[in-house]
Tab-separated table of C-alpha atoms in Angstrom:
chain	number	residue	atom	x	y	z
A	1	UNK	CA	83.647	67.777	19.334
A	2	UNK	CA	80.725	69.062	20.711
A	3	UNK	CA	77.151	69.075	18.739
A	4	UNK	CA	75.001	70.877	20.744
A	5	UNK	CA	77.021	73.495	21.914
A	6	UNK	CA	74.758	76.014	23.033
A	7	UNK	CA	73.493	73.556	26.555
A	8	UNK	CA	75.634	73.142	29.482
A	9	UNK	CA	78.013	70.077	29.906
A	10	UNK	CA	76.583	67.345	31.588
A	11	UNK	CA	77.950	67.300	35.159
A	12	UNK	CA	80.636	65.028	36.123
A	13	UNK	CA	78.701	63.281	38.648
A	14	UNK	CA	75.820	62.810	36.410
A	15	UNK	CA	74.947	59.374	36.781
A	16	UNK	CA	75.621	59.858	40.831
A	17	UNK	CA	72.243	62.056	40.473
A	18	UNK	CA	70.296	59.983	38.201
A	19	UNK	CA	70.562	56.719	40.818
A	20	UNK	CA	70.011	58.865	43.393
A	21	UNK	CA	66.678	60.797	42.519
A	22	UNK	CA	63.557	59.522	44.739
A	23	UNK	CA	60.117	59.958	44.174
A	24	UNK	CA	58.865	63.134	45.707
A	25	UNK	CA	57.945	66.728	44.917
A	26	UNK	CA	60.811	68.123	42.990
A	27	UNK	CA	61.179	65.066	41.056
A	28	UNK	CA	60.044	66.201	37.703
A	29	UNK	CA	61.839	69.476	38.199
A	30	UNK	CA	64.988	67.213	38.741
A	31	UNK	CA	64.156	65.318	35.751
A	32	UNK	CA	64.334	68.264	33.575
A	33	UNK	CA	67.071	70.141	34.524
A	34	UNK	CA	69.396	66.852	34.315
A	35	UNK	CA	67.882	66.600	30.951
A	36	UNK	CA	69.074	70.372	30.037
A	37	UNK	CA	72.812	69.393	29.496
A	38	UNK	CA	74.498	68.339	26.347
A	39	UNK	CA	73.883	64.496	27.080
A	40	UNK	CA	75.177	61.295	24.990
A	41	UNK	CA	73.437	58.585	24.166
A	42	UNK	CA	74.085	56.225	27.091
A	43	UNK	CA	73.595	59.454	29.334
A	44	UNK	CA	69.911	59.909	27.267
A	45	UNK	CA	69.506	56.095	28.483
A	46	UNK	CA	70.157	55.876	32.221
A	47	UNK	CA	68.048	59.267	32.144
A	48	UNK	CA	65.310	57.421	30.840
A	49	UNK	CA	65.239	54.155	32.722
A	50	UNK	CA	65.351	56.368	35.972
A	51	UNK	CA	62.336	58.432	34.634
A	52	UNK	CA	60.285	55.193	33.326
A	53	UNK	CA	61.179	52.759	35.411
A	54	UNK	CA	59.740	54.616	38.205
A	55	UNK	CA	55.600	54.136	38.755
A	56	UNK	CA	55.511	57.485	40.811
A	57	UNK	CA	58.057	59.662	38.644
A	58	UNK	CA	56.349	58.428	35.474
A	59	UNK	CA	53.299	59.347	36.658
A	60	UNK	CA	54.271	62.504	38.483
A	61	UNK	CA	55.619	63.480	34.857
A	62	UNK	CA	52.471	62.618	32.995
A	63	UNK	CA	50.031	64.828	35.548
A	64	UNK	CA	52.469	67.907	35.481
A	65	UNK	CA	53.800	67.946	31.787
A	66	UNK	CA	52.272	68.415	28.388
A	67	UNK	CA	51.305	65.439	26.522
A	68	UNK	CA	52.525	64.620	23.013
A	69	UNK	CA	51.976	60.755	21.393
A	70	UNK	CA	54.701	59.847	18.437
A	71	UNK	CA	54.396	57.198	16.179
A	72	UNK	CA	57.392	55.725	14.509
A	73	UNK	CA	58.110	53.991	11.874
A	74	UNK	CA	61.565	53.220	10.027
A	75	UNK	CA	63.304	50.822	7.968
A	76	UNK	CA	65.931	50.736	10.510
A	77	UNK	CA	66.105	49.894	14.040
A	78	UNK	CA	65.193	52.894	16.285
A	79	UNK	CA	64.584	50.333	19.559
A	80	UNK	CA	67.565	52.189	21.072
A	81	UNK	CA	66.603	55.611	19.593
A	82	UNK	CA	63.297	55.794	21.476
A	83	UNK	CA	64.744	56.209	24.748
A	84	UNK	CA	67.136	59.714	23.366
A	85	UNK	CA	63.733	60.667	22.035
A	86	UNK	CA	61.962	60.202	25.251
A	87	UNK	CA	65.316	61.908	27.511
A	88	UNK	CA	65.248	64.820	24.618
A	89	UNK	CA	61.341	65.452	24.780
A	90	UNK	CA	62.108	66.325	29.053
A	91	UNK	CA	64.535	68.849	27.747
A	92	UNK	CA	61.576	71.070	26.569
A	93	UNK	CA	59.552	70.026	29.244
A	94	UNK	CA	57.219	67.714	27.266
A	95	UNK	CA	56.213	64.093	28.639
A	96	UNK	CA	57.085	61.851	25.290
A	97	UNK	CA	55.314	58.398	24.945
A	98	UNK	CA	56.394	57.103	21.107
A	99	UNK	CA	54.697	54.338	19.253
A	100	UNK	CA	57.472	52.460	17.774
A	101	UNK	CA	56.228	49.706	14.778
A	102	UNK	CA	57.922	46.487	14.041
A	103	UNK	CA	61.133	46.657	12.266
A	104	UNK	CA	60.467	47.272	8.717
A	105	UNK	CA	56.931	47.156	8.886
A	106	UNK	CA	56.411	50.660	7.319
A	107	UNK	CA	53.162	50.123	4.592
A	108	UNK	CA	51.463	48.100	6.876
A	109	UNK	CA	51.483	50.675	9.546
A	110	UNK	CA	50.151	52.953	7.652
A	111	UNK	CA	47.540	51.269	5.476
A	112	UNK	CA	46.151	49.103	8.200
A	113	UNK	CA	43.251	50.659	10.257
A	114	UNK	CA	44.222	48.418	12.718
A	115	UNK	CA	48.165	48.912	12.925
A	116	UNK	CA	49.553	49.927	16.400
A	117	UNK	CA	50.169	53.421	15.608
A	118	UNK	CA	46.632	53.960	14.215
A	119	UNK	CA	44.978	52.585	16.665
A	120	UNK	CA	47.000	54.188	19.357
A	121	UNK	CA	46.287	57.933	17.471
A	122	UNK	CA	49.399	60.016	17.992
A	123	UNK	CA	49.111	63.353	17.860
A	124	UNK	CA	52.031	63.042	14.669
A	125	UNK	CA	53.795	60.380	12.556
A	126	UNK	CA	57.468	60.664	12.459
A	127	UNK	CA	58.431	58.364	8.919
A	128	UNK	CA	62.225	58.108	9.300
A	129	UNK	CA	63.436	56.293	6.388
A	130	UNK	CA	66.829	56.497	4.582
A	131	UNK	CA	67.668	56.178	1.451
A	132	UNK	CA	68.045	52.750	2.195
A	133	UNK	CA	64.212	52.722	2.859
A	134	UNK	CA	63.141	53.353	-1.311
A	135	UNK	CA	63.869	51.769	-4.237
A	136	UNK	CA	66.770	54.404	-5.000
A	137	UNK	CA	69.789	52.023	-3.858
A	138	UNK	CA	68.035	48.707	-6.128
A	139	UNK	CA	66.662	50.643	-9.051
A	140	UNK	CA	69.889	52.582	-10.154
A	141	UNK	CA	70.395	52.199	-13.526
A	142	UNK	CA	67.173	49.533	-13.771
A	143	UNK	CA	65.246	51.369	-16.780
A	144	UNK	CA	66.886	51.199	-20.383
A	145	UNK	CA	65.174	54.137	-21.243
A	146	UNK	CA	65.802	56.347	-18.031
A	147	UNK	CA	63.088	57.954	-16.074
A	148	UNK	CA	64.032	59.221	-13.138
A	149	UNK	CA	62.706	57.140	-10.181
A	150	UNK	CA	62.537	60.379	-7.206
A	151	UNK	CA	58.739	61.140	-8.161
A	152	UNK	CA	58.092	56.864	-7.790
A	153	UNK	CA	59.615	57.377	-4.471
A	154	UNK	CA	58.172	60.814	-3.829
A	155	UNK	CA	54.423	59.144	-4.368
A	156	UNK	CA	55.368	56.101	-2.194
A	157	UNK	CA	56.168	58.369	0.617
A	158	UNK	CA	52.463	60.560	-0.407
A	159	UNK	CA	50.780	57.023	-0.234
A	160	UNK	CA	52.581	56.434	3.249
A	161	UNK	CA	51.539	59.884	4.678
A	162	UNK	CA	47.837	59.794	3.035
A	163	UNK	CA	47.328	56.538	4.809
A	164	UNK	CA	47.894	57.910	8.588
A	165	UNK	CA	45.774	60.425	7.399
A	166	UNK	CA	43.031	58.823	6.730
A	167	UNK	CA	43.653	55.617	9.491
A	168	UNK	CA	44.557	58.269	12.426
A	169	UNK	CA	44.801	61.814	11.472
A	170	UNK	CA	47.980	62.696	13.055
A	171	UNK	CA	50.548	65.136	11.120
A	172	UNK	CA	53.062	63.548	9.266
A	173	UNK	CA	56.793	63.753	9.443
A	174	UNK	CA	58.586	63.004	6.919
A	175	UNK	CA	62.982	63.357	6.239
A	176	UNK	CA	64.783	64.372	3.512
A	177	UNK	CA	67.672	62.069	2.477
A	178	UNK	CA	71.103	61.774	3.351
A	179	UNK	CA	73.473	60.940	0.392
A	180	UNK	CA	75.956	58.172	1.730
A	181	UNK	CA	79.756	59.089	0.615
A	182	UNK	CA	80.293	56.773	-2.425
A	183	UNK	CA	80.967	58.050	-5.718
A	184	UNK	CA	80.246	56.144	-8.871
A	185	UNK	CA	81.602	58.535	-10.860
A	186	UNK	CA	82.841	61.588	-8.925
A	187	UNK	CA	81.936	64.582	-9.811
A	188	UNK	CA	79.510	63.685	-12.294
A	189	UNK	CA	76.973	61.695	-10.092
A	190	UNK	CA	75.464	64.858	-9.051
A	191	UNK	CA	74.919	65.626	-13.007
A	192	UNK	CA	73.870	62.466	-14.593
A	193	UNK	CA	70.539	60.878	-14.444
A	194	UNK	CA	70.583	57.750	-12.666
A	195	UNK	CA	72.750	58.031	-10.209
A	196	UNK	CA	71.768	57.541	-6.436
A	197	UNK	CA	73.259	60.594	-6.046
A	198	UNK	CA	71.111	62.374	-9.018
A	199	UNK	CA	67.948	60.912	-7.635
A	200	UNK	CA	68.722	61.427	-3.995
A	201	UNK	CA	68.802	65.145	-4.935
A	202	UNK	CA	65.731	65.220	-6.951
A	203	UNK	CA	64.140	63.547	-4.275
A	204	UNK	CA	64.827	66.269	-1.536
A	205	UNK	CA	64.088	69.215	-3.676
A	206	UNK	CA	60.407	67.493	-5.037
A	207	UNK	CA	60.117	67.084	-1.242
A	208	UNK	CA	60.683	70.367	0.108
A	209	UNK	CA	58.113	71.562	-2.314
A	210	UNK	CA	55.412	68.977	-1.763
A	211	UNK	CA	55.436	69.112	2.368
A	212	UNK	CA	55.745	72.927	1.955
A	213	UNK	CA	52.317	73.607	0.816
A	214	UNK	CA	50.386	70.569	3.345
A	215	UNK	CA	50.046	70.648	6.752
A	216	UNK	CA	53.153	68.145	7.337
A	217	UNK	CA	56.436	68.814	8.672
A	218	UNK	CA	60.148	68.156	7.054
A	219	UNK	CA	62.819	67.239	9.143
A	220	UNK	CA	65.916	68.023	6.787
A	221	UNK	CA	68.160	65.131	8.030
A	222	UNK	CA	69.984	65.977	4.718
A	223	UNK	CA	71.722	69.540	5.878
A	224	UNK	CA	71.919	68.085	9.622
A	225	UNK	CA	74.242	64.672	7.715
A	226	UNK	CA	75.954	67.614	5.766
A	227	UNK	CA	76.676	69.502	8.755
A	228	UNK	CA	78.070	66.799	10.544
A	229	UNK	CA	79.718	65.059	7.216
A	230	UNK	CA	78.082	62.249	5.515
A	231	UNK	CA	81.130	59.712	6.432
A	232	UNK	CA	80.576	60.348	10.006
A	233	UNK	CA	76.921	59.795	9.819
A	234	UNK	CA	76.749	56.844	7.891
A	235	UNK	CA	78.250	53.550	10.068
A	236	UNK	CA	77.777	51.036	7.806
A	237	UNK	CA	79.127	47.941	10.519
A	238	UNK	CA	76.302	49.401	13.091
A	239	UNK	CA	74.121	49.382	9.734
A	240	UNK	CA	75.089	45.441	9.003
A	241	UNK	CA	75.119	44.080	12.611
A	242	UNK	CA	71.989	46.371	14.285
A	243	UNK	CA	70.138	48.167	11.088
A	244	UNK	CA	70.750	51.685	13.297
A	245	UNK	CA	70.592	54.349	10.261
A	246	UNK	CA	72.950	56.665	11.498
A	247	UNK	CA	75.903	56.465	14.176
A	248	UNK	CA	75.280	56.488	18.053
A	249	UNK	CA	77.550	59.503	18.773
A	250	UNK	CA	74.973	61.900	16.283
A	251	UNK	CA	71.807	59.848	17.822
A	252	UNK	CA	71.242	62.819	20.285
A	253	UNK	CA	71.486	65.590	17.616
A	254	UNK	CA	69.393	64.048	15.769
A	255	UNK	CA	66.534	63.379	18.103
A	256	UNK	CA	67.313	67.350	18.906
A	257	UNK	CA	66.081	68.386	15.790
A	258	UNK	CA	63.077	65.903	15.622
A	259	UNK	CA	61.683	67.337	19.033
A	260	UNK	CA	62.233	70.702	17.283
């Protein structure tokens, strides 16, 4: 099944022209149009070890594209998610550099003046955390006397984006939240309070409506998991053995949508 449809499939011999492109004039031209195709996420790779593992290429790319610094930050692993970032960025002819952060270092990022992606001031902050990123998953069912725990989680994620603010100015990304396919109670986890599905829910609409009157930008990883189907998304052995928050095969869609 194909998920971006609407490019070109990559050619057959598409690593063949990825070990074979040389420093030289039409280099960056190169570059982009192999980056134009519907690529995987291995394909994304050996596209950008070829682009940055080159001194001349990479800087032929930096003098003749547009700029744009990312930071990142995640409660997952997105080590092997830069590089689809970086391959996906070429597509629409922008040079990519991304701040990544230490694994699960998410407040200190953004609280210390002196964090990586602060000092380095990006031009935005992309905060990718899952569900699995807020107290949503621990805190079901905690209180006795229930109040629901999406505005907590809402105002962690405020604190989080007020802190780049203030520490580097760069716009804030922030995701809505894929629901992972367990039920507690079927049909009724979308009705009663409590539920990670309830509060997942609560959480995205409270969302949409906060980020829609700031200057920030949502990046509704909700409908793209929906579109796809939430079982598909979810890989909870490449969750346990590398902390990757959603499957390689959607990796490149969803980078598709965060260059968007």
């Amino acid at each position: 099944m194909r998920f971006l449809p609407w490019l070109p499939s990559a050619p057959d011999d598409f690593s063949a022209q990825c070990s074979q492109l040389e420093p030289g004039d039409k280099a960056v031209a190169t570059i982009i149009e192999l980056a134009s195709v519907e690529l995987t996420m291995n394909q994304c790779h050996r596209l950008y070890r070829k682009a940055s593992g080159s001194a001349e290429i990479s800087t032929a790319l930096q003098k003749e594209l547009p700029q744009f610094k990312l930071g990142l930050i995640s409660n997952g692993t997105f080590d092997l998610i830069v590089p689809v970032l970086v391959a996906t960025a070429l597509r629409y002819g922008i040079c990519l550099e991304v701040i990544l952060a230490d694994f699960d270092q998410v407040a200190q990022e953004a609280f210390n003046p002196d964090s990586a992606i602060n000092q380095a001031k990006p031009d935005a902050v992309l905060i990718a955390l899952d569900y699995r990123g807020y107290p949503f998953a621990a805190n079901t069912w905690a209180k006795s006397e229930h109040q629901s725990v999406a505005g907590e989680n809402l105002e962690y994620l405020q604190q989080l984006r007020e802190g780049f603010r203030v520490n580097c100015g760069g716009t804030c990304i922030v995701q809505t939240l894929a629901t992972p396919p367990n039920f507690l109670m079927g049909s009724l986890d979308s009705q009663v309070d409590g539920t990670l599905r309830k509060e997942i829910s609560d959480f995205n609409r409270a969302l949409a409506t906060d980020v829609y009157s700031c200057a920030d930008l949502l990046l509704d990883v909700a409908e793209l998991a929906n579109m796809i189907g939430t079982a598909q998304w979810f890989d909870e052995r490449q969750w346990y053995m590398g902390r990757m928050p959603v499957a390689n095969e959607y990796v490149p869609i969803y980078c598709e949508h965060v260059l968007r």
